[in-house]
Amino acid sequence: LIGVLVGLNIFSVQLIVAMTVILMLILSLKQKIKLFVSGIKQFEIESFISYAIIALVILPFLPNTGYFLKDIPFLKNILSTFQINFDKFLNLEIINFFSLWKVVALVTGVEIAGYFLEKTIGQKKGWLLTSMAGGFISSTSTTQSLAQKSKHSKDTNRLVSAAIFANFSSFIQLFILIASVNLIFLSKNLIYIASISLTAVLIGIYFLKKEDKKTENLTETKESLKRDKIFSLMPALKFALLFLLIKITTKFALIIFGNNGFIISTILGSVTGLDAITINTAELAGKTINYQTGVVTLILA
């Protein structure tokens, strides 16, 4: 192939030399690649294919156009029949299919990254980094797993430390999610995110230092955090619907009740998880709501 590229003069000589070096590097790693591939499980292949469908097959073909209430046929006439003045809501954006699915691709992509951490860093560094990696995927499920283990373990301090570091990972996830949507909003939240992250690290270290040296090793914690799927399409679709519901509800609340309505509705939505409301708040900050309201909302959530 290299000979053909040189003979046909399709690419520059510099590029062909670079391709040759990369090819040599790949061939030199052949045995390691073989071992890596042999360790890939069926559910991992299915999960990565699912993510490829989400990010590479569906997303590029979705229309990047917003649809508003006024675009719904006969809606204004129907509301006028019931003597409902709906003019201030007609320009409210209901859905943008591309933006909505982009959020799904972003969140599932973060989960993929978290799983890689669990498979690499977690296996080498033991239970603490495993808990952090598990928290990057889902701090709730990781904390629940550690709580379940506490029923059969006297090493409570180490388990508490692991749970705190798992939630610390979720704060890092907030940083990534906000950065991908609104960098200005991220700069407004840096002190907030840094403070909760630093607090988590300090308290986590405190409980880690209180560990009993004679208690059992928690390397088996990793086994309790294993999953048979990284993610699947159905949870991704459910998340999309949840995000859409929160987005519409908060916008209605903002129009009817002002900033207070937006804050209250977002706090209620945060019960189901922080991912959706974090992205929604970041999208609206500086546009529909001011940055101060966005920061206060995120802190309360």
XYZ file of C-alpha atoms in Angstrom:
301
model
C 0.000 0.000 0.000
C 2.850 2.398 0.873
C 4.493 1.571 -2.471
C 1.250 2.305 -4.361
C 0.863 5.657 -2.568
C 4.418 6.636 -3.475
C 4.032 5.466 -7.096
C 0.747 7.239 -7.715
C 1.895 10.407 -5.922
C -1.505 10.748 -4.246
C -0.135 12.218 -1.000
C 2.980 14.209 -0.166
C 6.153 12.306 0.716
C 6.069 13.706 4.262
C 2.567 12.333 4.846
C 3.514 8.917 3.426
C 6.563 8.758 5.724
C 4.349 9.628 8.705
C 1.853 6.895 7.718
C 4.745 4.406 7.445
C 5.968 5.231 10.959
C 2.433 4.876 12.370
C 2.041 1.540 10.572
C 5.311 0.309 12.083
C 4.129 1.392 15.523
C 0.852 -0.519 15.126
C 2.672 -3.645 13.946
C 5.100 -3.447 16.881
C 2.109 -3.427 19.268
C 0.416 -6.350 17.517
C 0.778 -8.770 20.439
C -0.539 -6.221 22.966
C -3.452 -5.380 20.683
C -4.241 -9.086 20.341
C -4.334 -9.502 24.136
C -6.483 -6.383 24.487
C -8.978 -7.570 21.876
C -9.169 -11.029 23.461
C -10.194 -9.359 26.734
C -13.122 -7.478 25.180
C -16.467 -8.886 26.311
C -19.613 -9.227 24.221
C -21.560 -6.625 26.232
C -18.719 -4.124 25.686
C -18.924 -4.603 21.925
C -22.712 -4.171 22.007
C -22.410 -1.035 24.134
C -19.824 0.583 21.858
C -21.937 -0.231 18.795
C -24.916 1.359 20.546
C -22.882 4.495 21.196
C -21.723 4.568 17.572
C -25.387 4.465 16.528
C -26.204 7.355 18.877
C -23.262 9.595 17.963
C -22.377 8.703 14.364
C -25.526 7.318 12.753
C -28.471 9.190 14.291
C -27.011 12.568 15.360
C -25.627 13.830 12.006
C -28.967 13.314 10.242
C -31.226 15.073 12.771
C -32.506 18.562 11.817
C -30.787 21.372 13.755
C -33.979 23.438 13.851
C -36.016 24.594 16.813
C -39.763 23.879 16.914
C -41.989 26.306 18.844
C -45.508 26.180 20.249
C -46.659 28.430 17.425
C -45.616 25.687 14.985
C -48.291 23.355 16.359
C -51.251 23.541 13.943
C -54.486 25.104 15.239
C -53.101 25.461 18.797
C -53.776 29.196 18.983
C -57.327 28.763 17.696
C -58.026 25.968 20.185
C -56.755 28.064 23.108
C -58.763 31.088 21.936
C -61.892 28.929 22.046
C -61.271 28.375 25.762
C -60.456 32.098 26.203
C -56.841 31.355 27.134
C -54.319 34.070 26.284
C -51.347 32.065 25.168
C -49.498 34.723 23.163
C -46.515 34.929 25.525
C -45.979 31.176 25.200
C -46.175 30.916 21.414
C -42.467 31.714 20.915
C -41.428 29.120 23.495
C -39.126 26.541 21.919
C -40.391 23.024 22.554
C -37.714 20.883 20.944
C -34.617 20.910 18.800
C -33.976 17.312 17.799
C -30.277 17.833 17.044
C -29.545 19.647 20.328
C -31.552 17.101 22.307
C -29.744 14.116 20.830
C -26.397 15.885 21.165
C -27.023 15.935 24.915
C -27.693 12.179 24.864
C -24.463 11.581 22.918
C -22.547 13.767 25.382
C -23.814 12.055 28.536
C -23.368 8.528 27.171
C -19.898 9.554 25.984
C -19.024 10.571 29.551
C -20.226 7.141 30.699
C -17.966 5.482 28.109
C -14.998 7.485 29.429
C -15.894 6.496 32.987
C -16.009 2.835 32.038
C -12.529 3.080 30.514
C -11.304 4.502 33.820
C -12.879 1.592 35.666
C -11.227 -0.975 33.363
C -7.755 0.592 33.396
C -7.078 2.773 36.425
C -9.462 0.870 38.694
C -7.911 -2.529 38.097
C -4.385 -1.290 38.762
C -4.887 1.078 41.702
C -7.382 -0.863 43.809
C -10.677 -0.151 45.459
C -10.344 3.631 45.970
C -9.755 4.550 42.318
C -12.301 1.899 41.354
C -14.896 3.703 43.458
C -13.911 7.000 41.850
C -14.238 5.458 38.389
C -17.567 3.906 39.362
C -18.697 7.301 40.668
C -17.820 8.832 37.318
C -20.309 6.424 35.745
C -22.912 6.702 38.504
C -22.167 8.062 41.981
C -25.599 6.926 43.134
C -25.172 3.283 42.162
C -21.581 3.264 43.469
C -22.651 4.677 46.842
C -25.492 2.179 46.990
C -23.057 -0.655 46.273
C -20.722 0.508 49.043
C -23.657 0.855 51.451
C -24.682 -2.706 50.644
C -21.147 -3.867 51.418
C -21.214 -2.079 54.786
C -23.730 -4.662 56.023
C -20.982 -7.307 55.909
C -17.915 -5.194 56.733
C -16.643 -3.469 59.873
C -14.368 -1.177 57.873
C -16.911 1.645 57.792
C -14.417 4.515 57.520
C -12.860 3.144 54.345
C -16.289 2.597 52.793
C -17.356 6.153 53.708
C -14.157 7.480 52.149
C -14.844 5.498 48.967
C -18.404 6.874 48.776
C -17.158 10.455 49.205
C -14.545 10.034 46.473
C -17.203 8.479 44.231
C -19.280 11.642 44.619
C -16.144 13.726 44.046
C -15.986 12.061 40.629
C -19.534 13.233 39.907
C -18.439 16.840 40.625
C -15.720 16.440 37.981
C -18.436 15.186 35.648
C -20.406 18.409 36.275
C -17.308 20.362 35.227
C -17.109 18.430 31.938
C -20.833 18.728 31.176
C -20.909 22.511 31.771
C -17.666 23.058 29.826
C -19.128 21.302 26.782
C -22.195 23.565 26.735
C -21.328 27.003 28.141
C -17.746 28.048 28.985
C -18.801 31.430 30.397
C -21.243 29.713 32.763
C -18.416 27.368 33.763
C -16.228 30.336 34.733
C -19.068 31.632 36.929
C -19.275 28.233 38.658
C -15.550 27.556 39.099
C -15.482 28.647 42.756
C -18.583 26.577 43.519
C -17.329 23.403 41.820
C -13.822 23.871 43.248
C -15.174 24.319 46.781
C -17.333 21.167 46.787
C -14.532 19.210 45.108
C -11.917 20.360 47.639
C -14.300 19.663 50.519
C -14.937 16.152 49.208
C -11.202 15.441 48.896
C -10.424 16.704 52.421
C -13.263 14.775 54.078
C -12.461 11.683 51.997
C -8.817 11.814 53.117
C -9.951 12.286 56.733
C -11.983 9.067 56.693
C -9.233 7.302 54.729
C -6.716 8.104 57.477
C -9.112 6.642 60.074
C -9.030 3.221 58.402
C -8.219 0.139 60.503
C -5.054 -1.451 59.092
C -6.154 -4.895 60.240
C -9.415 -4.907 58.349
C -9.906 -6.727 55.083
C -8.809 -5.388 51.745
C -11.630 -4.030 49.628
C -10.324 -5.049 46.210
C -13.487 -7.108 45.861
C -15.397 -3.821 45.789
C -14.686 -3.781 42.074
C -16.658 -6.981 41.650
C -19.707 -5.378 43.226
C -19.433 -2.459 40.816
C -19.380 -4.603 37.677
C -22.184 -4.168 35.193
C -23.318 -6.291 32.322
C -23.770 -3.149 30.212
C -21.942 0.148 29.924
C -25.183 1.692 28.738
C -27.996 0.832 26.356
C -30.244 2.732 23.977
C -33.351 2.521 26.164
C -31.868 4.445 29.138
C -30.511 6.979 26.641
C -33.997 7.487 25.215
C -35.470 7.773 28.715
C -32.859 10.391 29.551
C -33.763 12.318 26.387
C -37.434 12.373 27.399
C -36.537 13.383 30.961
C -34.311 16.199 29.711
C -37.032 17.404 27.346
C -39.641 17.379 30.144
C -37.359 19.324 32.499
C -36.511 21.829 29.767
C -40.162 22.518 28.885
C -41.258 22.645 32.540
C -38.521 25.072 33.563
C -39.241 27.356 30.598
C -42.973 27.418 31.406
C -42.164 28.094 35.058
C -39.773 30.886 34.031
C -42.455 32.612 31.934
C -45.242 32.214 34.522
C -43.390 32.703 37.814
C -40.103 34.322 36.757
C -36.693 33.282 38.080
C -38.148 31.788 41.280
C -40.314 29.415 39.237
C -37.313 28.281 37.223
C -35.251 27.637 40.367
C -38.003 25.650 42.113
C -38.804 23.506 39.064
C -35.096 22.776 38.519
C -34.609 21.725 42.148
C -37.533 19.309 41.821
C -36.038 17.963 38.599
C -32.662 17.379 40.283
C -34.226 14.594 42.360
C -34.005 12.398 39.269
C -30.327 13.253 38.693
C -27.982 16.181 38.062
C -26.955 15.514 34.455
C -30.115 16.744 32.764
C -30.660 19.836 34.914
C -26.961 20.774 34.719
C -26.986 20.787 30.917
C -30.371 22.535 30.801
C -29.239 25.282 33.190
C -25.958 25.718 31.298
C -27.845 26.061 28.006
C -30.187 28.739 29.388
C -27.594 30.710 31.390
C -26.750 34.008 29.723
C -29.706 33.650 27.353
C -33.077 32.965 28.947
C -31.807 33.470 32.520
C -28.912 35.531 33.843
C -25.710 33.873 35.035
C -26.359 34.669 38.701
C -29.698 32.855 38.620
C -28.020 29.917 36.866
C -25.284 29.642 39.510
C -27.781 29.844 42.404
C -29.967 27.221 40.688
C -27.083 24.798 40.226
C -25.910 25.207 43.830
C -29.404 24.501 45.198
C -29.853 21.538 42.850
